Coordinates of C-alpha atoms and ligand atoms in Angstrom, one line a residue:
M227 CA 89.6 98.2 82.7
Q228 CA 89.8 94.5 83.5
S229 CA 89.9 93.9 87.2
V230 CA 92.0 91.3 88.9
K231 CA 91.9 87.6 88.1
P232 CA 93.3 85.8 91.1
V233 CA 96.9 84.9 90.3
R234 CA 97.3 81.3 89.2
A235 CA 99.9 80.8 91.8
A236 CA 97.0 80.6 94.1
K237 CA 96.3 77.1 92.9
M238 CA 99.4 76.1 94.8
L239 CA 98.2 77.7 98.0
S240 CA 96.2 76.9 101.0
C241 CA 92.7 78.1 101.6
F242 CA 94.2 81.0 103.7
A243 CA 96.1 82.3 100.7
W244 CA 93.1 82.0 98.5
I245 CA 91.1 84.2 100.8
S246 CA 93.9 86.8 100.9
I247 CA 94.3 86.9 97.1
L248 CA 90.6 87.2 96.5
A249 CA 90.7 90.3 98.7
L250 CA 92.7 91.9 96.0
S251 CA 89.8 92.2 93.6
S252 CA 88.6 95.3 95.3
F253 CA 91.4 97.2 93.4
A254 CA 92.6 96.4 90.0
Q255 CA 95.9 94.8 89.1
S256 CA 97.5 92.9 86.3
P257 CA 94.9 90.6 84.7
S258 CA 97.5 87.9 83.9
S259 CA 99.5 85.6 86.1
L260 CA 103.1 86.6 86.1
I261 CA 105.4 85.0 83.5
Q262 CA 108.6 84.0 85.1
N263 CA 112.1 84.3 83.6
V264 CA 111.2 86.8 80.8
I265 CA 114.9 87.5 80.1
N266 CA 115.3 84.0 78.7
R267 CA 112.2 84.1 76.5
K268 CA 111.4 85.5 73.0
T269 CA 110.8 89.1 73.7
I270 CA 110.7 92.4 71.8
S271 CA 112.0 95.3 73.7
L272 CA 109.8 98.4 73.9
N273 CA 112.6 100.3 75.8
G274 CA 113.7 103.6 74.3
D275 CA 112.0 106.9 73.8
W276 CA 108.3 107.2 74.7
H277 CA 106.3 110.4 74.2
Y278 CA 104.9 111.8 77.4
I279 CA 102.4 114.3 78.8
A280 CA 102.6 115.4 82.4
D281 CA 99.1 115.6 83.8
P282 CA 99.2 117.3 87.3
H283 CA 95.4 118.2 87.2
E284 CA 94.4 114.6 86.2
E285 CA 92.7 115.8 82.9
G286 CA 93.9 112.9 80.8
T287 CA 91.3 110.3 81.8
A288 CA 88.3 112.7 81.2
R289 CA 89.9 113.9 78.0
R290 CA 90.6 110.3 77.0
Y291 CA 94.3 110.6 76.3
Y292 CA 94.2 106.8 75.8
L293 CA 92.5 107.4 72.5
N294 CA 95.8 108.9 71.2
G295 CA 94.0 111.8 69.6
K296 CA 95.7 113.8 66.9
L297 CA 95.1 117.3 65.6
S298 CA 94.2 115.8 62.3
G299 CA 90.6 116.8 62.2
T300 CA 89.4 113.2 62.1
R301 CA 88.3 113.4 65.7
P302 CA 86.4 116.1 67.6
F303 CA 88.5 118.9 69.2
V304 CA 91.5 117.6 71.0
E305 CA 94.1 119.5 73.1
Y306 CA 96.9 117.1 73.2
D307 CA 99.2 115.3 70.7
F308 CA 101.5 112.6 71.9
N309 CA 103.4 112.5 68.7
A310 CA 104.4 116.2 69.0
S311 CA 105.1 115.9 72.7
P312 CA 108.6 115.4 74.2
T313 CA 110.0 112.1 75.1
L314 CA 111.3 110.2 78.1
R315 CA 113.7 107.3 78.0
V316 CA 112.4 104.0 79.2
P317 CA 113.5 102.4 81.5
G318 CA 114.0 105.5 83.6
D319 CA 112.4 107.6 86.2
W320 CA 111.0 110.9 84.9
N321 CA 112.5 113.0 87.7
F322 CA 116.0 113.3 86.4
Q323 CA 115.3 113.4 82.6
R324 CA 113.5 116.7 82.7
P325 CA 114.3 119.5 85.2
E326 CA 110.6 120.5 85.5
L327 CA 109.8 116.9 86.6
Q328 CA 112.4 116.6 89.3
L329 CA 110.1 117.0 92.3
Y330 CA 106.9 116.1 90.4
E331 CA 104.6 113.5 92.0
G332 CA 101.4 112.8 90.0
T333 CA 100.4 111.4 86.7
V334 CA 102.5 111.1 83.5
W335 CA 101.0 109.6 80.3
Y336 CA 103.5 107.6 78.2
Q337 CA 102.9 106.7 74.6
K338 CA 104.9 104.5 72.2
S339 CA 104.2 103.3 68.6
F340 CA 105.7 100.0 67.4
D341 CA 105.3 97.7 64.5
Y342 CA 104.2 94.1 65.1
H343 CA 103.4 91.2 62.9
A344 CA 101.7 88.4 64.6
S345 CA 102.7 84.8 64.2
A346 CA 100.2 82.0 64.2
N347 CA 99.5 80.2 67.5
T348 CA 101.3 82.9 69.5
R349 CA 100.1 84.7 72.6
V350 CA 101.6 88.1 73.4
F351 CA 102.0 89.8 76.7
L352 CA 103.0 93.3 77.5
Y353 CA 105.5 93.0 80.4
F354 CA 106.6 95.8 82.7
G355 CA 109.6 95.2 85.0
A356 CA 108.1 98.0 87.2
A357 CA 106.1 101.1 87.0
N358 CA 106.1 103.4 90.0
Y359 CA 103.4 103.4 91.4
H360 CA 100.0 103.0 89.8
A361 CA 99.9 102.1 86.1
R362 CA 97.0 101.8 83.7
V363 CA 97.7 100.3 80.3
W364 CA 95.9 100.7 76.9
L365 CA 96.8 99.1 73.6
N366 CA 95.3 100.5 70.4
E367 CA 92.7 102.3 72.5
K368 CA 91.7 99.2 74.4
P369 CA 92.2 99.0 78.1
L370 CA 94.5 96.2 78.9
C371 CA 95.2 96.2 82.7
E372 CA 95.9 98.2 85.8
H373 CA 98.6 97.6 88.3
E374 CA 99.6 99.0 91.7
G375 CA 103.0 98.7 93.4
G376 CA 106.2 100.4 92.2
F377 CA 108.8 97.7 92.4
T378 CA 107.3 94.4 91.1
P379 CA 106.7 93.2 87.5
F380 CA 103.4 92.6 85.8
N381 CA 102.2 91.5 82.5
C382 CA 99.0 92.0 80.6
E383 CA 97.8 89.8 77.7
A384 CA 97.9 91.8 74.5
T385 CA 97.1 89.1 72.0
A386 CA 93.6 90.2 71.1
A387 CA 94.4 94.0 71.1
L388 CA 97.4 93.8 68.8
Q389 CA 97.1 94.8 65.2
D390 CA 99.2 93.7 62.2
G391 CA 101.5 96.6 61.5
Q392 CA 101.5 99.7 63.6
N393 CA 100.4 99.6 67.3
V394 CA 100.2 102.2 69.9
V395 CA 100.6 101.6 73.7
I396 CA 99.6 104.2 76.2
V397 CA 100.4 104.0 79.9
S398 CA 99.3 106.4 82.6
V399 CA 101.7 106.2 85.6
N400 CA 100.9 108.0 88.8
D401 CA 103.4 108.1 91.7
A402 CA 101.4 110.2 94.2
R403 CA 101.9 108.8 97.8
H404 CA 98.9 107.8 99.9
A405 CA 98.5 106.8 103.5
D406 CA 97.0 103.4 102.6
D407 CA 99.6 102.4 100.0
I408 CA 102.7 100.2 100.2
P409 CA 104.9 102.1 100.9
S410 CA 103.0 104.7 102.8
L411 CA 103.4 108.5 102.9
R412 CA 107.0 109.1 104.1
P413 CA 109.6 106.7 103.0
D414 CA 113.2 107.9 103.5
W415 CA 114.1 107.6 99.9
F416 CA 113.4 109.5 96.7
N417 CA 110.1 108.7 95.0
Y418 CA 111.4 108.0 91.5
G419 CA 108.3 107.9 89.2
G420 CA 107.6 106.3 85.9
L421 CA 108.4 103.2 83.8
T422 CA 111.6 102.5 85.8
R423 CA 112.3 99.1 84.4
D424 CA 112.3 97.2 81.1
V425 CA 109.1 97.1 79.0
R426 CA 108.8 94.1 76.6
L427 CA 106.4 92.2 74.4
V428 CA 106.7 88.6 75.5
E429 CA 105.8 86.0 72.8
V430 CA 104.7 82.5 74.0
P431 CA 102.9 79.6 72.4
R432 CA 99.2 79.0 73.3
Q433 CA 100.3 76.7 76.0
F434 CA 103.5 77.8 77.7
I435 CA 105.8 77.3 80.6
E436 CA 104.6 80.0 83.0
Q437 CA 106.0 79.4 86.4
Y438 CA 108.3 76.8 88.0
S439 CA 110.1 76.2 91.3
I440 CA 113.3 74.1 91.2
Q441 CA 115.1 73.8 94.5
L442 CA 117.3 71.5 96.5
D443 CA 115.4 69.4 99.1
R444 CA 116.1 70.8 102.6
E445 CA 115.9 67.3 104.1
N446 CA 118.0 65.6 101.5
M447 CA 120.8 67.5 99.7
G448 CA 120.9 64.7 97.1
R449 CA 117.5 65.5 95.8
I450 CA 115.9 68.3 93.7
N451 CA 112.2 69.0 94.2
G452 CA 109.9 71.2 92.4
W453 CA 106.9 72.0 90.3
I454 CA 106.2 73.4 86.9
R455 CA 103.0 75.0 85.8
L456 CA 101.9 75.7 82.3
G457 CA 99.8 78.7 81.2
G458 CA 96.9 78.0 78.9
A459 CA 96.8 74.3 79.4
S460 CA 93.5 72.6 79.8
T461 CA 94.6 69.0 78.9
P462 CA 97.5 67.0 80.2
Q463 CA 100.8 67.9 78.5
K464 CA 104.1 66.0 78.1
L465 CA 107.0 67.8 79.7
S466 CA 110.7 67.2 80.1
L467 CA 113.2 68.7 82.5
R468 CA 117.0 68.4 81.9
I469 CA 120.1 69.5 83.7
P470 CA 122.7 68.4 81.1
E471 CA 125.8 69.0 83.2
L472 CA 124.5 66.6 85.8
K473 CA 123.2 64.2 83.2
L474 CA 119.8 64.5 84.8
S475 CA 116.5 64.4 83.0
T476 CA 113.0 63.4 83.6
E477 CA 109.9 63.1 81.4
T478 CA 106.5 63.6 82.9
T479 CA 103.0 64.7 82.2
T480 CA 101.1 67.6 83.7
D481 CA 97.7 67.3 85.2
K482 CA 94.8 68.8 83.3
E483 CA 95.4 72.1 84.9
G484 CA 98.9 72.2 83.6
L485 CA 100.7 71.4 86.9
V486 CA 103.4 68.8 87.5
R487 CA 105.5 68.1 90.6
F488 CA 108.7 66.2 90.4
T489 CA 111.7 64.9 92.4
L490 CA 115.1 64.2 90.9
N491 CA 118.0 62.3 92.4
A492 CA 120.9 64.7 92.2
S493 CA 123.8 63.3 94.2
G494 CA 127.2 64.8 93.4
L495 CA 126.0 68.2 92.4
Q496 CA 128.1 71.2 93.4
L497 CA 126.2 73.3 95.9
W498 CA 125.8 77.1 95.5
S499 CA 127.7 79.1 98.0
P500 CA 129.3 82.6 98.2
E501 CA 132.7 80.9 97.7
K502 CA 131.5 78.8 94.7
P503 CA 128.3 80.3 93.2
K504 CA 127.7 77.4 90.9
L505 CA 124.7 77.7 88.6
Y506 CA 123.4 74.9 86.4
R507 CA 121.7 75.3 83.1
V508 CA 118.2 73.9 83.5
E509 CA 116.1 73.1 80.4
I510 CA 112.4 72.7 80.5
S511 CA 110.4 71.8 77.4
T512 CA 106.9 70.8 76.4
E513 CA 105.6 69.9 72.9
S514 CA 105.2 73.6 72.1
D515 CA 107.5 75.6 74.5
Q516 CA 111.1 75.5 75.7
I517 CA 112.8 77.6 78.3
V518 CA 116.3 77.6 80.0
D519 CA 117.4 79.1 83.3
D520 CA 120.6 79.1 85.3
I521 CA 119.8 77.8 88.8
G522 CA 122.0 77.3 91.9
F523 CA 121.2 74.6 94.4
R524 CA 121.6 75.2 98.2
T525 CA 119.7 74.8 101.4
I526 CA 119.1 77.5 104.0
E527 CA 117.7 76.8 107.4
T528 CA 118.1 77.7 111.1
H529 CA 119.0 75.7 114.1
G530 CA 118.7 77.5 117.4
T531 CA 120.6 80.8 116.9
D532 CA 122.5 79.5 113.9
I533 CA 121.8 80.1 110.2
L534 CA 122.9 77.0 108.2
L535 CA 123.8 77.3 104.5
N536 CA 124.1 73.8 103.0
G537 CA 124.1 72.5 106.6
R538 CA 127.0 74.7 107.8
S539 CA 126.7 77.6 110.2
I540 CA 127.4 80.9 108.6
F541 CA 127.9 84.6 109.5
L542 CA 126.3 87.1 107.1
R543 CA 128.8 89.8 106.3
G544 CA 126.4 92.2 104.8
I545 CA 125.7 95.7 103.6
D546 CA 122.4 97.5 103.0
M547 CA 121.7 99.1 99.6
H548 CA 119.1 101.2 97.9
E549 CA 118.6 100.8 94.1
E550 CA 120.3 104.0 93.0
A551 CA 122.6 104.5 90.0
V552 CA 126.2 105.3 90.3
N553 CA 127.6 108.5 88.8
R554 CA 124.2 109.5 87.3
P555 CA 121.0 110.5 89.0
G556 CA 118.1 108.0 89.0
R557 CA 117.3 104.4 89.8
A558 CA 119.9 101.8 89.1
H559 CA 119.0 99.5 86.3
G560 CA 120.5 96.6 84.4
D561 CA 123.7 94.5 84.6
D562 CA 126.2 97.3 84.6
D563 CA 124.7 99.1 87.6
A564 CA 124.2 95.8 89.4
R565 CA 127.9 94.8 88.7
T566 CA 129.1 98.1 90.1
L567 CA 127.0 98.1 93.3
L568 CA 127.4 94.5 94.1
G569 CA 131.1 94.7 93.1
W570 CA 131.5 97.3 95.9
A571 CA 129.8 94.9 98.3
K572 CA 132.4 92.3 97.3
E573 CA 135.2 94.7 97.8
L574 CA 134.0 95.3 101.3
G575 CA 134.3 91.6 101.9
C576 CA 130.6 90.9 102.0
N577 CA 128.9 87.6 101.4
F578 CA 125.4 89.1 101.9
V579 CA 123.4 92.2 100.8
R580 CA 120.2 93.6 102.2
L581 CA 118.3 94.9 99.1
A582 CA 116.4 97.7 101.0
H583 CA 113.5 98.5 101.2
Y584 CA 111.6 97.1 98.2
P585 CA 112.2 94.5 95.5
H586 CA 115.2 95.6 93.3
D587 CA 115.4 94.9 89.6
E588 CA 115.7 91.3 88.5
S589 CA 119.2 92.0 87.1
M590 CA 120.4 92.8 90.7
V591 CA 119.2 89.4 92.0
R592 CA 120.6 87.5 89.0
M593 CA 123.9 89.3 89.4
A594 CA 124.0 88.3 93.1
D595 CA 123.4 84.7 92.0
R596 CA 126.4 84.9 89.7
L597 CA 128.7 86.8 92.1
G598 CA 127.9 84.7 95.2
L599 CA 126.1 87.2 97.4
M600 CA 123.3 86.0 99.6
V601 CA 120.3 88.3 99.5
W602 CA 117.7 89.7 101.9
S603 CA 114.8 90.7 99.7
E604 CA 112.1 93.0 101.2
V605 CA 108.7 94.4 100.4
P606 CA 108.1 98.1 101.1
V607 CA 106.0 97.6 104.3
Y608 CA 107.9 100.6 105.7
Q609 CA 107.2 102.5 108.9
G610 CA 103.8 104.3 108.9
V611 CA 101.7 101.6 107.2
D612 CA 97.9 101.6 107.7
F613 CA 97.8 98.3 109.5
K614 CA 94.0 98.4 110.1
N615 CA 93.2 98.6 106.4
P616 CA 92.5 95.3 104.7
Q617 CA 93.1 96.8 101.3
T618 CA 96.6 97.9 102.4
L619 CA 97.2 94.3 103.5
A620 CA 96.1 93.1 100.1
K621 CA 98.5 95.5 98.4
A622 CA 101.4 94.2 100.5
Q623 CA 100.3 90.6 99.8
Q624 CA 100.2 91.3 96.1
Q625 CA 103.8 92.7 96.1
L626 CA 105.0 89.8 98.1
T627 CA 103.3 87.3 95.7
E628 CA 104.9 89.1 92.7
V629 CA 108.4 89.2 94.0
I630 CA 108.3 85.6 95.1
A631 CA 106.9 84.6 91.7
R632 CA 109.7 86.5 89.9
D633 CA 112.7 85.4 92.1
R634 CA 111.8 82.0 93.5
N635 CA 114.5 80.2 91.6
R636 CA 117.4 82.5 92.6
A637 CA 119.7 80.7 95.0
A638 CA 121.1 84.0 96.2
I639 CA 117.8 84.9 98.0
I640 CA 117.9 83.3 101.4
L641 CA 115.6 85.7 103.3
W642 CA 112.2 87.3 102.5
S643 CA 111.7 90.3 104.7
V644 CA 108.1 91.3 105.2
S645 CA 108.7 94.8 106.7
N646 CA 111.0 97.4 108.1
E647 CA 110.6 99.3 111.4
T648 CA 106.9 99.0 112.2
P649 CA 105.6 100.0 115.6
K650 CA 104.2 97.2 117.7
S651 CA 100.5 96.9 118.0
P652 CA 97.9 94.1 117.8
E653 CA 97.0 95.3 114.3
R654 CA 100.6 95.4 113.2
N655 CA 101.2 91.9 114.5
A656 CA 98.2 90.6 112.7
F657 CA 99.1 92.3 109.5
L658 CA 102.7 91.0 109.5
H659 CA 101.6 87.6 110.6
Q660 CA 99.5 87.3 107.5
L661 CA 102.4 88.3 105.3
I662 CA 104.7 85.8 107.1
V663 CA 102.2 83.0 106.6
M664 CA 101.8 83.9 103.0
A665 CA 105.5 84.0 102.3
R666 CA 106.0 80.6 103.9
T667 CA 103.0 79.2 101.9
L668 CA 104.3 80.5 98.6
D669 CA 107.9 79.6 99.3
P670 CA 108.6 77.0 102.0
T671 CA 112.3 76.8 101.1
R672 CA 113.5 80.2 102.4
L673 CA 113.7 82.0 105.8
I674 CA 111.4 84.8 106.8
T675 CA 112.6 87.9 108.5
T676 CA 111.8 91.5 109.3
A677 CA 113.8 94.5 110.5
T678 CA 112.5 95.7 113.9
N679 CA 113.6 98.7 115.9
Q680 CA 111.3 97.9 118.8
T681 CA 112.8 97.2 122.1
S682 CA 111.4 97.2 125.7
A683 CA 111.9 100.4 127.6
G684 CA 114.2 98.9 130.2
E685 CA 117.2 100.2 132.1
Q686 CA 119.6 102.5 130.2
H687 CA 122.1 100.7 128.0
K688 CA 120.2 97.4 128.3
K689 CA 118.5 96.5 125.1
V690 CA 115.9 93.8 125.4
L691 CA 114.9 92.6 121.9
D692 CA 111.4 91.3 122.6
D693 CA 109.3 92.6 119.8
P694 CA 106.4 90.0 119.7
I695 CA 106.7 89.6 115.9
I696 CA 110.0 87.8 116.4
A697 CA 108.1 84.8 117.6
D698 CA 106.8 84.5 114.0
L699 CA 110.1 84.8 112.2
D700 CA 113.0 82.4 111.4
V701 CA 115.6 85.2 111.7
F702 CA 115.1 88.6 113.2
G703 CA 116.7 91.9 112.0
V704 CA 117.4 94.7 114.4
N705 CA 118.0 98.3 113.3
E706 CA 119.8 100.4 115.9
Y707 CA 121.5 103.8 115.7
I708 CA 123.4 104.1 118.9
G709 CA 125.9 106.8 118.4
W710 CA 123.8 108.7 115.9
Y711 CA 120.1 109.0 116.7
E712 CA 120.7 107.7 120.2
G713 CA 123.5 108.7 122.5
V714 CA 127.2 108.8 121.5
P715 CA 129.4 106.1 120.0
S716 CA 131.0 105.2 123.4
D717 CA 127.6 104.2 124.7
L718 CA 128.0 101.1 122.6
D719 CA 130.8 99.9 124.9
I720 CA 128.4 99.6 127.9
T721 CA 125.3 98.5 126.0
T722 CA 124.1 94.9 126.6
W723 CA 121.7 93.0 124.3
T724 CA 119.4 90.2 125.4
T725 CA 116.4 88.5 123.8
P726 CA 113.9 85.9 125.1
Y727 CA 113.9 84.3 121.6
N728 CA 116.3 81.5 120.7
K729 CA 116.7 82.7 117.1
P730 CA 119.5 84.1 114.9
M731 CA 119.8 87.9 114.9
I732 CA 121.1 90.1 112.1
V733 CA 121.8 93.8 113.0
S734 CA 120.1 94.9 109.9
E735 CA 121.0 98.6 110.2
F736 CA 123.5 100.8 112.1
G737 CA 125.6 103.8 111.1
G738 CA 125.6 107.6 110.9
D739 CA 126.0 110.3 108.3
A740 CA 129.3 111.6 107.0
K741 CA 129.9 114.0 104.2
Q742 CA 132.7 112.5 102.1
G743 CA 135.8 114.7 102.3
F744 CA 134.6 116.5 105.5
H745 CA 137.2 115.9 108.2
G746 CA 137.4 116.9 111.9
A747 CA 137.5 115.4 115.4
T748 CA 135.9 112.1 116.1
S749 CA 133.4 114.0 118.2
Q750 CA 132.3 116.2 115.3
R751 CA 129.1 115.0 113.7
W752 CA 128.9 114.7 109.9
T753 CA 132.7 114.2 109.6
E754 CA 134.2 111.0 108.2
E755 CA 136.0 110.6 111.5
Y756 CA 132.7 110.6 113.5
Q757 CA 131.2 107.9 111.2
E758 CA 134.4 105.9 111.4
D759 CA 134.2 106.1 115.2
I760 CA 130.6 104.8 115.2
Y761 CA 131.7 101.8 113.1
K762 CA 134.6 101.1 115.5
H763 CA 132.4 101.1 118.6
Q764 CA 129.6 99.2 116.8
I765 CA 131.9 96.4 115.6
A766 CA 133.5 96.0 119.1
A767 CA 130.0 95.8 120.6
L768 CA 128.5 93.5 118.1
R769 CA 131.3 91.0 118.4
K770 CA 130.1 90.4 122.0
I771 CA 126.5 89.4 121.1
P772 CA 126.3 85.6 121.2
F773 CA 123.2 85.2 119.0
L774 CA 124.4 87.6 116.3
R775 CA 124.6 85.9 113.0
G776 CA 125.0 88.8 110.6
T777 CA 125.4 92.5 110.1
S778 CA 124.3 94.8 107.3
P779 CA 125.1 98.4 108.2
W780 CA 123.2 101.3 106.7
I781 CA 124.3 101.8 103.9
L782 CA 126.6 101.1 100.9
K783 CA 126.2 104.5 99.1
D784 CA 124.8 107.9 99.8
F785 CA 121.2 108.1 98.4
R786 CA 118.7 110.8 97.7
S787 CA 116.1 111.5 100.2
P788 CA 113.7 114.4 100.5
H789 CA 114.1 114.2 104.3
R790 CA 117.7 115.3 104.3
N791 CA 118.0 119.0 103.8
L792 CA 121.1 120.3 105.7
P793 CA 122.8 122.6 103.2
G794 CA 126.4 122.0 102.5
I795 CA 126.3 118.5 104.2
Q796 CA 123.2 116.6 103.1
D797 CA 121.9 118.6 100.1
G798 CA 119.1 116.2 99.6
Y799 CA 121.2 113.0 100.3
N800 CA 121.1 110.6 103.2
R801 CA 124.8 110.6 104.0
K802 CA 125.1 107.3 105.8
G803 CA 126.8 105.7 102.8
L804 CA 130.2 104.2 103.1
I805 CA 130.7 105.5 99.6
S806 CA 129.6 108.9 98.3
E807 CA 127.1 109.2 95.5
S808 CA 130.0 109.6 93.1
G809 CA 131.9 106.6 94.2
E810 CA 134.5 107.9 96.8
R811 CA 135.1 105.6 99.8
K812 CA 134.8 107.1 103.2
K813 CA 137.0 106.2 106.2
A814 CA 134.3 103.9 107.7
F815 CA 134.4 101.8 104.5
Y816 CA 137.8 100.5 105.5
V817 CA 136.8 99.8 109.1
L818 CA 134.0 97.5 107.9
Q819 CA 136.3 96.0 105.3
K820 CA 138.9 95.1 107.9
F821 CA 136.2 93.5 110.1
Y822 CA 134.8 91.4 107.2
R823 CA 138.2 90.3 106.1
E824 CA 139.0 89.1 109.6
L825 CA 135.7 87.3 109.8
A826 CA 136.3 85.7 106.5
A827 CA 139.8 84.6 107.4
Q828 CA 138.5 83.1 110.7
T829 CA 135.9 81.0 108.9
G830 CA 138.2 80.2 106.0
T831 CA 135.9 81.8 103.4
A832 CA 136.8 84.2 100.7
A833 CA 136.3 87.8 101.5
Q834 CA 136.6 89.0 98.0
Ligands
GCB245 C1 116.2 103.7 109.3 C2 115.4 103.3 108.1 C3 116.1 103.7 106.9 C4 116.6 105.2 107.0 C5 117.6 105.2 108.1 C6 118.1 106.6 108.4 O1 116.0 103.2 110.4 O2 115.1 101.9 108.1 O3 115.2 103.6 105.8 O4 117.1 105.7 105.8 O5 117.0 104.7 109.3 O6 119.1 107.0 107.8 O7 117.6 107.2 109.3

């Protein structure tokens, strides 16, 4: 297996970031720098049926499954045969395709054959949208790369290993949970294993447009700034950037490392906003490569307790979401799922979604760009993380680097969240600090946040929001469950909230469970009425907090969680959804919708 080569993005970074990225070399990951915007490149899909072998005893490595042995007699004795083995659909988790794999956590070997005919002067990469959690990849019996982290993309260079004609790719995916991983042992969501997102061959020329950042200048909204970096370039290259609708273009030359920075005067452009999510077609070309992207231009910053979008104070009318499909089990994937889930957020009157607790599929973020939903994007530094472990930090840094590399040109993303609900300690503070510095270094154009549930133990009903990590953030998220895990809904009427920090706050979680269709008194837990009552008290209480700049209750839709085992009520689902897993709205949905419609009417912005 090849081990890590520090990602090329590091060239853009400070010395600090270099040190962090080099720390990754103690475990293997993708050997190639991430290729951005694969959906607009020449690709060959490897989605579809893959043969698989479940390997609970970890026999496959010793028995060299990656050699794709057959019972043909041409090899020594073999006790497996991919071609005669059953298949799994890719993209897709294995859990809900085969009943025997539903609760399986371990290794599954995937195998697919495909025909390929190489073109001259072409480099080819195998691109995985995500493989949960640890993937090792072989092509035609040659080890290609290894990647850890279940929600971010990676690509391995396949050029030298490809054959003219038939090729065989084998991937071993292991989703066992470990204390030193990101996430750690006990996430409150279902651990969907496998090749959960698209697999493609990406064809690029020898020198190609690998990464770019094209953003509105925070200081001057009439200016677009950015950089473009070529892969494989060792001499200066001519490059042009055009935004035809704005009649903007620039011709420039990269340095010998393939990097160029630019500034464009762009007065008169229409800014991206939830009301008008304008995207411009951007064209980049070199002598050998061309790429297009649809990019929105906006600024996002804070001033005291305000969040400013394009210089105007906004309130984030949000909802939290997991990446789970609608009306079928499994992970959500692709445009249709994204349209349904984000369409529900729009129906609620949202202008904002918190994509919890890990990077969602690129199609979700691109859909948010098109629909005009601002996004909180998070890495799965969730609850019980091993904060003392430098390798765990390196894993979190890697995932943060990958999601920023994938999504840095999406106007919808306004917040990078580095964690959710981590207990305060000096080690936790140091760990998160490093992630925050890294996020700012990689992307100085967005705001940094985290969701904290840490308050000072003060007097009853007095919440002092003083988690020291807030000092490091631009915006802080607070998760609170008054009325569900803590007290009763009417406690909200007498709760006060203060903070020593002069920063905007988002209440990034609140809510309670209700089984859709289960009715009773407002005092009866698990009923729609109880959940509705929590929302009524929450909304009345939240309206009184002067530094509140957004809400994203927990959660849009009921989602599977192995923690939730109350028969007849939960049946394996966290029931805090405003919508059931099969799409029925609960009563609380309409309470939040009314609140958001009122807010939108007050600020004169569209709630739909
Ligand atoms: C939380 C977590 C979220 C859980 C939720 C719950 O605080 O951030 O992941 O699912 O509470 O339902 O308990």
